[in-house]
Amino acid sequence: KVFDTASIIGKVFEDHNGDGFQADATADDVLIDIDLALGDYVPNSTFIIQDGVETQLKDVTGKLQGQPVVMSRMDKGYEVDELYGLSRNRTLKQINQVAFQFKTRTRQGFSFKVTTDNGTHIEFDQQGNAITKHKGDKQKGLSAEHIDVVRNLYRDGDEYLWEIVVENKGLYEDGIPGIRLLTVEG
């Protein structure tokens, strides 16, 4: 009886990319993996800045010509559980950005990559050129995450401070997936 006096119209969510599916903008399991030259890292200089809080990351040990060498935790990869996106309709308490800082003895560039479980895959070479190769849900347009990565270099006395900022600028397609009924009663 409902369909005798009702019409089904539209969507009840924001479809920013126009694909007809409600995509989540949360970036899950964001992995940042750098490749510093052995011996260039300044020990105990790696920090993560998340939600305005700076936390030191413990160093790890590697080998250079059979000798132990202290390496940044970032050299073995560091994973952030979630980076939330942005919303036009609501204020989100969760963070959408994280920054990493560490020092090196030289200004020599390094390669690194940022990947997510949803399929974002961004690789940077030593000169800072980025190559983006999305896969999975991101490639299919089923994830609304939009990861932006910036690498900065600052001179700090005789050392160099590197900063990698990872920000999720993806927009949530807010609403409830489904249908809307237009009836005589409203």
mmCIF file of N, CA and C in Angstrom, residues 24-140:
data_model
loop_
_atom_site.group_PDB
_atom_site.id
_atom_site.type_symbol
_atom_site.label_atom_id
_atom_site.label_comp_id
_atom_site.label_asym_id
_atom_site.label_seq_id
_atom_site.Cartn_x
_atom_site.Cartn_y
_atom_site.Cartn_z
ATOM 1 N N ASP A 24 33.655 5.900 3.027
ATOM 2 C CA ASP A 24 34.203 6.307 4.313
ATOM 3 C C ASP A 24 35.534 7.014 4.070
ATOM 4 N N ALA A 25 35.775 8.116 4.768
ATOM 5 C CA ALA A 25 37.012 8.881 4.578
ATOM 6 C C ALA A 25 38.094 8.520 5.590
ATOM 7 N N THR A 26 37.810 7.631 6.536
ATOM 8 C CA THR A 26 38.806 7.260 7.534
ATOM 9 C C THR A 26 39.926 6.452 6.885
ATOM 10 N N ALA A 27 41.162 6.867 7.119
ATOM 11 C CA ALA A 27 42.333 6.125 6.636
ATOM 12 C C ALA A 27 42.758 5.170 7.746
ATOM 13 N N ASP A 28 42.724 3.883 7.456
ATOM 14 C CA ASP A 28 43.060 2.854 8.448
ATOM 15 C C ASP A 28 44.481 2.344 8.246
ATOM 16 N N ASP A 29 45.150 2.068 9.374
ATOM 17 C CA ASP A 29 46.488 1.471 9.366
ATOM 18 C C ASP A 29 47.423 2.211 8.409
ATOM 19 N N VAL A 30 47.683 3.461 8.736
ATOM 20 C CA VAL A 30 48.552 4.319 7.918
ATOM 21 C C VAL A 30 50.004 3.996 8.277
ATOM 22 N N LEU A 31 50.748 3.449 7.314
ATOM 23 C CA LEU A 31 52.137 3.046 7.540
ATOM 24 C C LEU A 31 53.074 4.045 6.872
ATOM 25 N N ILE A 32 54.014 4.574 7.674
ATOM 26 C CA ILE A 32 55.034 5.482 7.169
ATOM 27 C C ILE A 32 56.362 4.752 7.318
ATOM 28 N N ASP A 33 57.062 4.538 6.215
ATOM 29 C CA ASP A 33 58.297 3.750 6.210
ATOM 30 C C ASP A 33 59.374 4.535 5.466
ATOM 31 N N ILE A 34 60.443 4.924 6.192
ATOM 32 C CA ILE A 34 61.510 5.713 5.578
ATOM 33 C C ILE A 34 62.750 4.849 5.367
ATOM 34 N N ASP A 35 63.657 5.316 4.528
ATOM 35 C CA ASP A 35 64.882 4.582 4.217
ATOM 36 C C ASP A 35 66.069 5.539 4.336
ATOM 37 N N LEU A 36 66.490 5.781 5.588
ATOM 38 C CA LEU A 36 67.625 6.674 5.840
ATOM 39 C C LEU A 36 68.938 5.948 5.583
ATOM 40 N N ALA A 37 69.957 6.692 5.166
ATOM 41 C CA ALA A 37 71.299 6.123 5.013
ATOM 42 C C ALA A 37 71.810 5.727 6.396
ATOM 43 N N LEU A 38 72.333 4.504 6.505
ATOM 44 C CA LEU A 38 72.853 4.042 7.796
ATOM 45 C C LEU A 38 73.956 4.975 8.278
ATOM 46 N N GLY A 39 73.898 5.332 9.546
ATOM 47 C CA GLY A 39 74.900 6.201 10.141
ATOM 48 C C GLY A 39 74.580 7.682 10.049
ATOM 49 N N ASP A 40 73.551 8.061 9.293
ATOM 50 C CA ASP A 40 73.201 9.476 9.130
ATOM 51 C C ASP A 40 72.254 9.961 10.229
ATOM 52 N N TYR A 41 71.519 9.061 10.836
ATOM 53 C CA TYR A 41 70.506 9.404 11.838
ATOM 54 C C TYR A 41 71.157 9.861 13.147
ATOM 55 N N VAL A 42 70.584 10.893 13.756
ATOM 56 C CA VAL A 42 71.014 11.366 15.076
ATOM 57 C C VAL A 42 70.172 10.627 16.120
ATOM 58 N N PRO A 43 70.814 9.811 16.985
ATOM 59 C CA PRO A 43 70.064 8.999 17.953
ATOM 60 C C PRO A 43 69.140 9.827 18.849
ATOM 61 N N ASN A 44 68.041 9.191 19.220
ATOM 62 C CA ASN A 44 67.039 9.746 20.142
ATOM 63 C C ASN A 44 66.423 11.049 19.647
ATOM 64 N N SER A 45 66.253 11.183 18.338
ATOM 65 C CA SER A 45 65.701 12.436 17.808
ATOM 66 C C SER A 45 64.356 12.260 17.098
ATOM 67 N N THR A 46 63.758 11.065 17.173
ATOM 68 C CA THR A 46 62.500 10.827 16.463
ATOM 69 C C THR A 46 61.311 11.097 17.377
ATOM 70 N N PHE A 47 60.415 11.963 16.896
ATOM 71 C CA PHE A 47 59.210 12.313 17.646
ATOM 72 C C PHE A 47 57.995 12.205 16.736
ATOM 73 N N ILE A 48 56.859 11.869 17.345
ATOM 74 C CA ILE A 48 55.577 11.900 16.653
ATOM 75 C C ILE A 48 54.756 12.994 17.316
ATOM 76 N N ILE A 49 54.109 13.824 16.517
ATOM 77 C CA ILE A 49 53.220 14.867 17.032
ATOM 78 C C ILE A 49 51.822 14.511 16.561
ATOM 79 N N GLN A 50 50.979 14.174 17.543
ATOM 80 C CA GLN A 50 49.632 13.703 17.250
ATOM 81 C C GLN A 50 48.668 14.381 18.212
ATOM 82 N N ASP A 51 47.668 15.062 17.670
ATOM 83 C CA ASP A 51 46.672 15.748 18.487
ATOM 84 C C ASP A 51 47.328 16.760 19.429
ATOM 85 N N GLY A 52 48.382 17.433 18.950
ATOM 86 C CA GLY A 52 49.066 18.452 19.731
ATOM 87 C C GLY A 52 50.030 17.916 20.775
ATOM 88 N N VAL A 53 50.194 16.595 20.849
ATOM 89 C CA VAL A 53 51.070 15.984 21.850
ATOM 90 C C VAL A 53 52.308 15.419 21.152
ATOM 91 N N GLU A 54 53.486 15.815 21.643
ATOM 92 C CA GLU A 54 54.750 15.332 21.085
ATOM 93 C C GLU A 54 55.256 14.167 21.926
ATOM 94 N N THR A 55 55.511 13.023 21.280
ATOM 95 C CA THR A 55 55.967 11.817 21.966
ATOM 96 C C THR A 55 57.215 11.294 21.277
ATOM 97 N N GLN A 56 58.236 10.973 22.080
ATOM 98 C CA GLN A 56 59.463 10.431 21.499
ATOM 99 C C GLN A 56 59.269 8.957 21.157
ATOM 100 N N LEU A 57 59.750 8.557 19.978
ATOM 101 C CA LEU A 57 59.709 7.156 19.564
ATOM 102 C C LEU A 57 61.068 6.527 19.845
ATOM 103 N N LYS A 58 61.050 5.305 20.372
ATOM 104 C CA LYS A 58 62.299 4.617 20.696
ATOM 105 C C LYS A 58 63.049 4.233 19.429
ATOM 106 N N ASP A 59 64.360 4.386 19.492
ATOM 107 C CA ASP A 59 65.216 3.999 18.371
ATOM 108 C C ASP A 59 65.297 2.481 18.262
ATOM 109 N N VAL A 60 65.765 2.014 17.101
ATOM 110 C CA VAL A 60 65.999 0.590 16.872
ATOM 111 C C VAL A 60 67.467 0.427 16.464
ATOM 112 N N THR A 61 67.951 -0.814 16.471
ATOM 113 C CA THR A 61 69.342 -1.079 16.137
ATOM 114 C C THR A 61 69.444 -1.842 14.827
ATOM 115 N N GLY A 62 70.391 -1.417 14.001
ATOM 116 C CA GLY A 62 70.691 -2.110 12.748
ATOM 117 C C GLY A 62 72.177 -2.421 12.707
ATOM 118 N N LYS A 63 72.673 -2.858 11.554
ATOM 119 C CA LYS A 63 74.101 -3.187 11.417
ATOM 120 C C LYS A 63 74.695 -2.457 10.213
ATOM 121 N N LEU A 64 75.893 -1.936 10.397
ATOM 122 C CA LEU A 64 76.661 -1.306 9.324
ATOM 123 C C LEU A 64 78.058 -1.914 9.363
ATOM 124 N N GLN A 65 78.409 -2.677 8.349
ATOM 125 C CA GLN A 65 79.690 -3.383 8.278
ATOM 126 C C GLN A 65 79.929 -4.214 9.532
ATOM 127 N N GLY A 66 78.881 -4.905 9.966
ATOM 128 C CA GLY A 66 78.980 -5.791 11.121
ATOM 129 C C GLY A 66 78.889 -5.097 12.466
ATOM 130 N N GLN A 67 78.848 -3.781 12.472
ATOM 131 C CA GLN A 67 78.789 -3.021 13.721
ATOM 132 C C GLN A 67 77.360 -2.542 13.978
ATOM 133 N N PRO A 68 76.923 -2.567 15.244
ATOM 134 C CA PRO A 68 75.571 -2.071 15.540
ATOM 135 C C PRO A 68 75.466 -0.570 15.282
ATOM 136 N N VAL A 69 74.344 -0.167 14.691
ATOM 137 C CA VAL A 69 74.082 1.237 14.380
ATOM 138 C C VAL A 69 72.680 1.577 14.877
ATOM 139 N N VAL A 70 72.547 2.729 15.527
ATOM 140 C CA VAL A 70 71.238 3.185 15.992
ATOM 141 C C VAL A 70 70.479 3.770 14.806
ATOM 142 N N MET A 71 69.211 3.352 14.669
ATOM 143 C CA MET A 71 68.368 3.815 13.563
ATOM 144 C C MET A 71 67.071 4.396 14.118
ATOM 145 N N SER A 72 66.459 5.256 13.334
ATOM 146 C CA SER A 72 65.157 5.809 13.700
ATOM 147 C C SER A 72 64.110 4.704 13.675
ATOM 148 N N ARG A 73 63.142 4.786 14.552
ATOM 149 C CA ARG A 73 62.010 3.849 14.548
ATOM 150 C C ARG A 73 61.294 3.887 13.201
ATOM 151 N N MET A 74 61.354 5.017 12.539
ATOM 152 C CA MET A 74 60.709 5.186 11.237
ATOM 153 C C MET A 74 61.362 4.310 10.165
ATOM 154 N N ASP A 75 62.640 3.944 10.372
ATOM 155 C CA ASP A 75 63.350 3.093 9.414
ATOM 156 C C ASP A 75 62.761 1.685 9.345
ATOM 157 N N LYS A 76 62.090 1.271 10.369
ATOM 158 C CA LYS A 76 61.435 -0.044 10.383
ATOM 159 C C LYS A 76 59.940 0.100 10.120
ATOM 160 N N GLY A 77 59.506 1.315 9.832
ATOM 161 C CA GLY A 77 58.088 1.583 9.583
ATOM 162 C C GLY A 77 57.357 1.877 10.879
ATOM 163 N N TYR A 78 56.440 2.820 10.822
ATOM 164 C CA TYR A 78 55.609 3.160 11.984
ATOM 165 C C TYR A 78 54.170 3.269 11.511
ATOM 166 N N GLU A 79 53.264 2.640 12.263
ATOM 167 C CA GLU A 79 51.861 2.600 11.845
ATOM 168 C C GLU A 79 50.975 3.431 12.771
ATOM 169 N N VAL A 80 50.150 4.265 12.174
ATOM 170 C CA VAL A 80 49.132 5.035 12.887
ATOM 171 C C VAL A 80 47.808 4.320 12.631
ATOM 172 N N ASP A 81 47.085 3.977 13.698
ATOM 173 C CA ASP A 81 45.850 3.188 13.557
ATOM 174 C C ASP A 81 44.833 3.835 12.631
ATOM 175 N N GLU A 82 44.518 5.106 12.886
ATOM 176 C CA GLU A 82 43.495 5.782 12.080
ATOM 177 C C GLU A 82 43.810 7.264 11.933
ATOM 178 N N LEU A 83 43.549 7.774 10.754
ATOM 179 C CA LEU A 83 43.529 9.216 10.517
ATOM 180 C C LEU A 83 42.148 9.520 9.954
ATOM 181 N N TYR A 84 41.384 10.289 10.694
ATOM 182 C CA TYR A 84 40.029 10.610 10.259
ATOM 183 C C TYR A 84 40.066 11.649 9.151
ATOM 184 N N GLY A 85 39.009 11.714 8.389
ATOM 185 C CA GLY A 85 38.890 12.698 7.324
ATOM 186 C C GLY A 85 38.231 13.963 7.839
ATOM 187 N N LEU A 86 37.634 14.710 6.921
ATOM 188 C CA LEU A 86 36.959 15.968 7.229
ATOM 189 C C LEU A 86 35.473 15.829 6.935
ATOM 190 N N SER A 87 34.668 16.642 7.615
ATOM 191 C CA SER A 87 33.230 16.626 7.387
ATOM 192 C C SER A 87 32.736 18.049 7.208
ATOM 193 N N ARG A 88 31.820 18.232 6.278
ATOM 194 C CA ARG A 88 31.216 19.549 6.065
ATOM 195 C C ARG A 88 30.064 19.803 7.033
ATOM 196 N N ASN A 89 29.524 18.746 7.639
ATOM 197 C CA ASN A 89 28.306 18.876 8.436
ATOM 198 C C ASN A 89 28.479 18.665 9.930
ATOM 199 N N ARG A 90 29.612 18.202 10.350
ATOM 200 C CA ARG A 90 29.789 17.933 11.777
ATOM 201 C C ARG A 90 31.226 18.221 12.176
ATOM 202 N N THR A 91 31.423 18.466 13.466
ATOM 203 C CA THR A 91 32.751 18.701 13.999
ATOM 204 C C THR A 91 33.282 17.385 14.537
ATOM 205 N N LEU A 92 34.419 16.972 14.031
ATOM 206 C CA LEU A 92 35.008 15.707 14.452
ATOM 207 C C LEU A 92 36.061 15.954 15.520
ATOM 208 N N LYS A 93 36.044 15.145 16.565
ATOM 209 C CA LYS A 93 37.028 15.274 17.639
ATOM 210 C C LYS A 93 38.320 14.534 17.308
ATOM 211 N N GLN A 94 38.229 13.556 16.427
ATOM 212 C CA GLN A 94 39.386 12.746 16.095
ATOM 213 C C GLN A 94 40.335 13.512 15.176
ATOM 214 N N ILE A 95 41.602 13.095 15.195
ATOM 215 C CA ILE A 95 42.627 13.793 14.413
ATOM 216 C C ILE A 95 42.622 13.362 12.949
ATOM 217 N N ASN A 96 43.016 14.288 12.092
ATOM 218 C CA ASN A 96 43.155 13.958 10.675
ATOM 219 C C ASN A 96 44.598 14.185 10.201
ATOM 220 N N GLN A 97 45.497 14.477 11.158
ATOM 221 C CA GLN A 97 46.878 14.790 10.787
ATOM 222 C C GLN A 97 47.847 14.251 11.830
ATOM 223 N N VAL A 98 49.012 13.824 11.368
ATOM 224 C CA VAL A 98 50.084 13.382 12.253
ATOM 225 C C VAL A 98 51.401 13.861 11.645
ATOM 226 N N ALA A 99 52.360 14.216 12.498
ATOM 227 C CA ALA A 99 53.665 14.676 12.012
ATOM 228 C C ALA A 99 54.767 13.875 12.696
ATOM 229 N N PHE A 100 55.830 13.626 11.951
ATOM 230 C CA PHE A 100 57.007 12.941 12.477
ATOM 231 C C PHE A 100 58.199 13.857 12.290
ATOM 232 N N GLN A 101 59.069 13.904 13.308
ATOM 233 C CA GLN A 101 60.284 14.710 13.218
ATOM 234 C C GLN A 101 61.468 13.865 13.655
ATOM 235 N N PHE A 102 62.580 14.028 12.954
ATOM 236 C CA PHE A 102 63.816 13.346 13.334
ATOM 237 C C PHE A 102 64.979 14.133 12.746
ATOM 238 N N LYS A 103 66.179 13.902 13.296
ATOM 239 C CA LYS A 103 67.366 14.640 12.854
ATOM 240 C C LYS A 103 68.353 13.714 12.142
ATOM 241 N N THR A 104 69.082 14.320 11.189
ATOM 242 C CA THR A 104 70.167 13.623 10.506
ATOM 243 C C THR A 104 71.417 14.496 10.547
ATOM 244 N N ARG A 105 72.555 13.853 10.275
ATOM 245 C CA ARG A 105 73.827 14.580 10.272
ATOM 246 C C ARG A 105 74.040 15.351 8.968
ATOM 247 N N THR A 106 73.442 14.854 7.884
ATOM 248 C CA THR A 106 73.591 15.508 6.583
ATOM 249 C C THR A 106 72.210 15.871 6.042
ATOM 250 N N ARG A 107 72.189 16.660 4.983
ATOM 251 C CA ARG A 107 70.915 17.031 4.363
ATOM 252 C C ARG A 107 70.549 16.094 3.220
ATOM 253 N N GLN A 108 71.240 14.957 3.161
ATOM 254 C CA GLN A 108 70.991 13.969 2.104
ATOM 255 C C GLN A 108 69.537 13.496 2.159
ATOM 256 N N GLY A 109 68.861 13.571 1.020
ATOM 257 C CA GLY A 109 67.475 13.128 0.955
ATOM 258 C C GLY A 109 67.353 11.626 1.152
ATOM 259 N N PHE A 110 66.155 11.155 1.311
ATOM 260 C CA PHE A 110 65.896 9.733 1.531
ATOM 261 C C PHE A 110 64.558 9.387 0.894
ATOM 262 N N SER A 111 64.401 8.140 0.554
ATOM 263 C CA SER A 111 63.118 7.696 0.010
ATOM 264 C C SER A 111 62.231 7.236 1.164
ATOM 265 N N PHE A 112 60.927 7.342 0.964
ATOM 266 C CA PHE A 112 59.978 6.836 1.951
ATOM 267 C C PHE A 112 58.642 6.602 1.282
ATOM 268 N N LYS A 113 57.787 5.859 1.983
ATOM 269 C CA LYS A 113 56.457 5.580 1.437
ATOM 270 C C LYS A 113 55.411 5.677 2.531
ATOM 271 N N VAL A 114 54.202 5.993 2.092
ATOM 272 C CA VAL A 114 53.033 6.060 2.968
ATOM 273 C C VAL A 114 51.964 5.180 2.331
ATOM 274 N N THR A 115 51.467 4.207 3.099
ATOM 275 C CA THR A 115 50.432 3.301 2.593
ATOM 276 C C THR A 115 49.313 3.180 3.619
ATOM 277 N N THR A 116 48.120 2.807 3.154
ATOM 278 C CA THR A 116 46.995 2.547 4.051
ATOM 279 C C THR A 116 46.345 1.227 3.666
ATOM 280 N N ASP A 117 45.574 0.673 4.591
ATOM 281 C CA ASP A 117 44.832 -0.564 4.314
ATOM 282 C C ASP A 117 43.777 -0.370 3.232
ATOM 283 N N ASN A 118 43.329 0.869 3.041
ATOM 284 C CA ASN A 118 42.285 1.136 2.049
ATOM 285 C C ASN A 118 42.839 1.265 0.635
ATOM 286 N N GLY A 119 44.173 1.238 0.493
ATOM 287 C CA GLY A 119 44.759 1.218 -0.840
ATOM 288 C C GLY A 119 45.563 2.430 -1.260
ATOM 289 N N THR A 120 45.680 3.449 -0.409
ATOM 290 C CA THR A 120 46.555 4.575 -0.753
ATOM 291 C C THR A 120 47.994 4.080 -0.735
ATOM 292 N N HIS A 121 48.748 4.444 -1.768
ATOM 293 C CA HIS A 121 50.152 4.035 -1.869
ATOM 294 C C HIS A 121 50.918 5.198 -2.505
ATOM 295 N N ILE A 122 51.696 5.913 -1.675
ATOM 296 C CA ILE A 122 52.459 7.070 -2.140
ATOM 297 C C ILE A 122 53.932 6.820 -1.839
ATOM 298 N N GLU A 123 54.777 6.895 -2.859
ATOM 299 C CA GLU A 123 56.219 6.712 -2.695
ATOM 300 C C GLU A 123 56.941 8.007 -3.053
ATOM 301 N N PHE A 124 57.928 8.358 -2.239
ATOM 302 C CA PHE A 124 58.769 9.532 -2.490
ATOM 303 C C PHE A 124 60.197 9.067 -2.745
ATOM 304 N N ASP A 125 60.852 9.659 -3.747
ATOM 305 C CA ASP A 125 62.257 9.339 -3.981
ATOM 306 C C ASP A 125 63.129 10.292 -3.158
ATOM 307 N N GLN A 126 64.446 10.158 -3.270
ATOM 308 C CA GLN A 126 65.369 10.970 -2.475
ATOM 309 C C GLN A 126 65.251 12.462 -2.756
ATOM 310 N N GLN A 127 64.813 12.829 -3.957
ATOM 311 C CA GLN A 127 64.669 14.239 -4.313
ATOM 312 C C GLN A 127 63.307 14.804 -3.897
ATOM 313 N N GLY A 128 62.426 13.967 -3.381
ATOM 314 C CA GLY A 128 61.113 14.430 -2.938
ATOM 315 C C GLY A 128 60.017 14.299 -3.974
ATOM 316 N N ASN A 129 60.298 13.661 -5.107
ATOM 317 C CA ASN A 129 59.272 13.438 -6.130
ATOM 318 C C ASN A 129 58.338 12.319 -5.682
ATOM 319 N N ALA A 130 57.048 12.544 -5.834
ATOM 320 C CA ALA A 130 56.053 11.570 -5.370
ATOM 321 C C ALA A 130 55.476 10.776 -6.532
ATOM 322 N N ILE A 131 55.281 9.488 -6.288
ATOM 323 C CA ILE A 131 54.608 8.601 -7.231
ATOM 324 C C ILE A 131 53.433 7.986 -6.484
ATOM 325 N N THR A 132 52.232 8.161 -7.035
ATOM 326 C CA THR A 132 51.023 7.640 -6.399
ATOM 327 C C THR A 132 50.514 6.448 -7.196
ATOM 328 N N LYS A 133 50.341 5.316 -6.494
ATOM 329 C CA LYS A 133 49.833 4.095 -7.122
ATOM 330 C C LYS A 133 48.763 3.492 -6.207
ATOM 331 N N HIS A 134 47.533 3.959 -6.342
ATOM 332 C CA HIS A 134 46.472 3.451 -5.482
ATOM 333 C C HIS A 134 46.050 2.059 -5.923
ATOM 334 N N LYS A 135 45.511 1.303 -4.968
ATOM 335 C CA LYS A 135 44.982 -0.020 -5.266
ATOM 336 C C LYS A 135 43.804 -0.295 -4.345
ATOM 337 N N GLY A 136 43.160 -1.420 -4.502
ATOM 338 C CA GLY A 136 42.063 -1.820 -3.629
ATOM 339 C C GLY A 136 40.903 -0.842 -3.647
ATOM 340 N N ASP A 137 40.318 -0.600 -2.459
ATOM 341 C CA ASP A 137 39.148 0.274 -2.338
ATOM 342 C C ASP A 137 39.428 1.692 -2.824
ATOM 343 N N LYS A 138 40.622 2.203 -2.580
ATOM 344 C CA LYS A 138 40.962 3.563 -3.021
ATOM 345 C C LYS A 138 40.939 3.653 -4.543
ATOM 346 N N GLN A 139 41.493 2.670 -5.213
ATOM 347 C CA GLN A 139 41.517 2.661 -6.676
ATOM 348 C C GLN A 139 40.108 2.527 -7.253
ATOM 349 N N LYS A 140 39.243 1.767 -6.572
ATOM 350 C CA LYS A 140 37.873 1.550 -7.047
ATOM 351 C C LYS A 140 36.943 2.713 -6.709
#
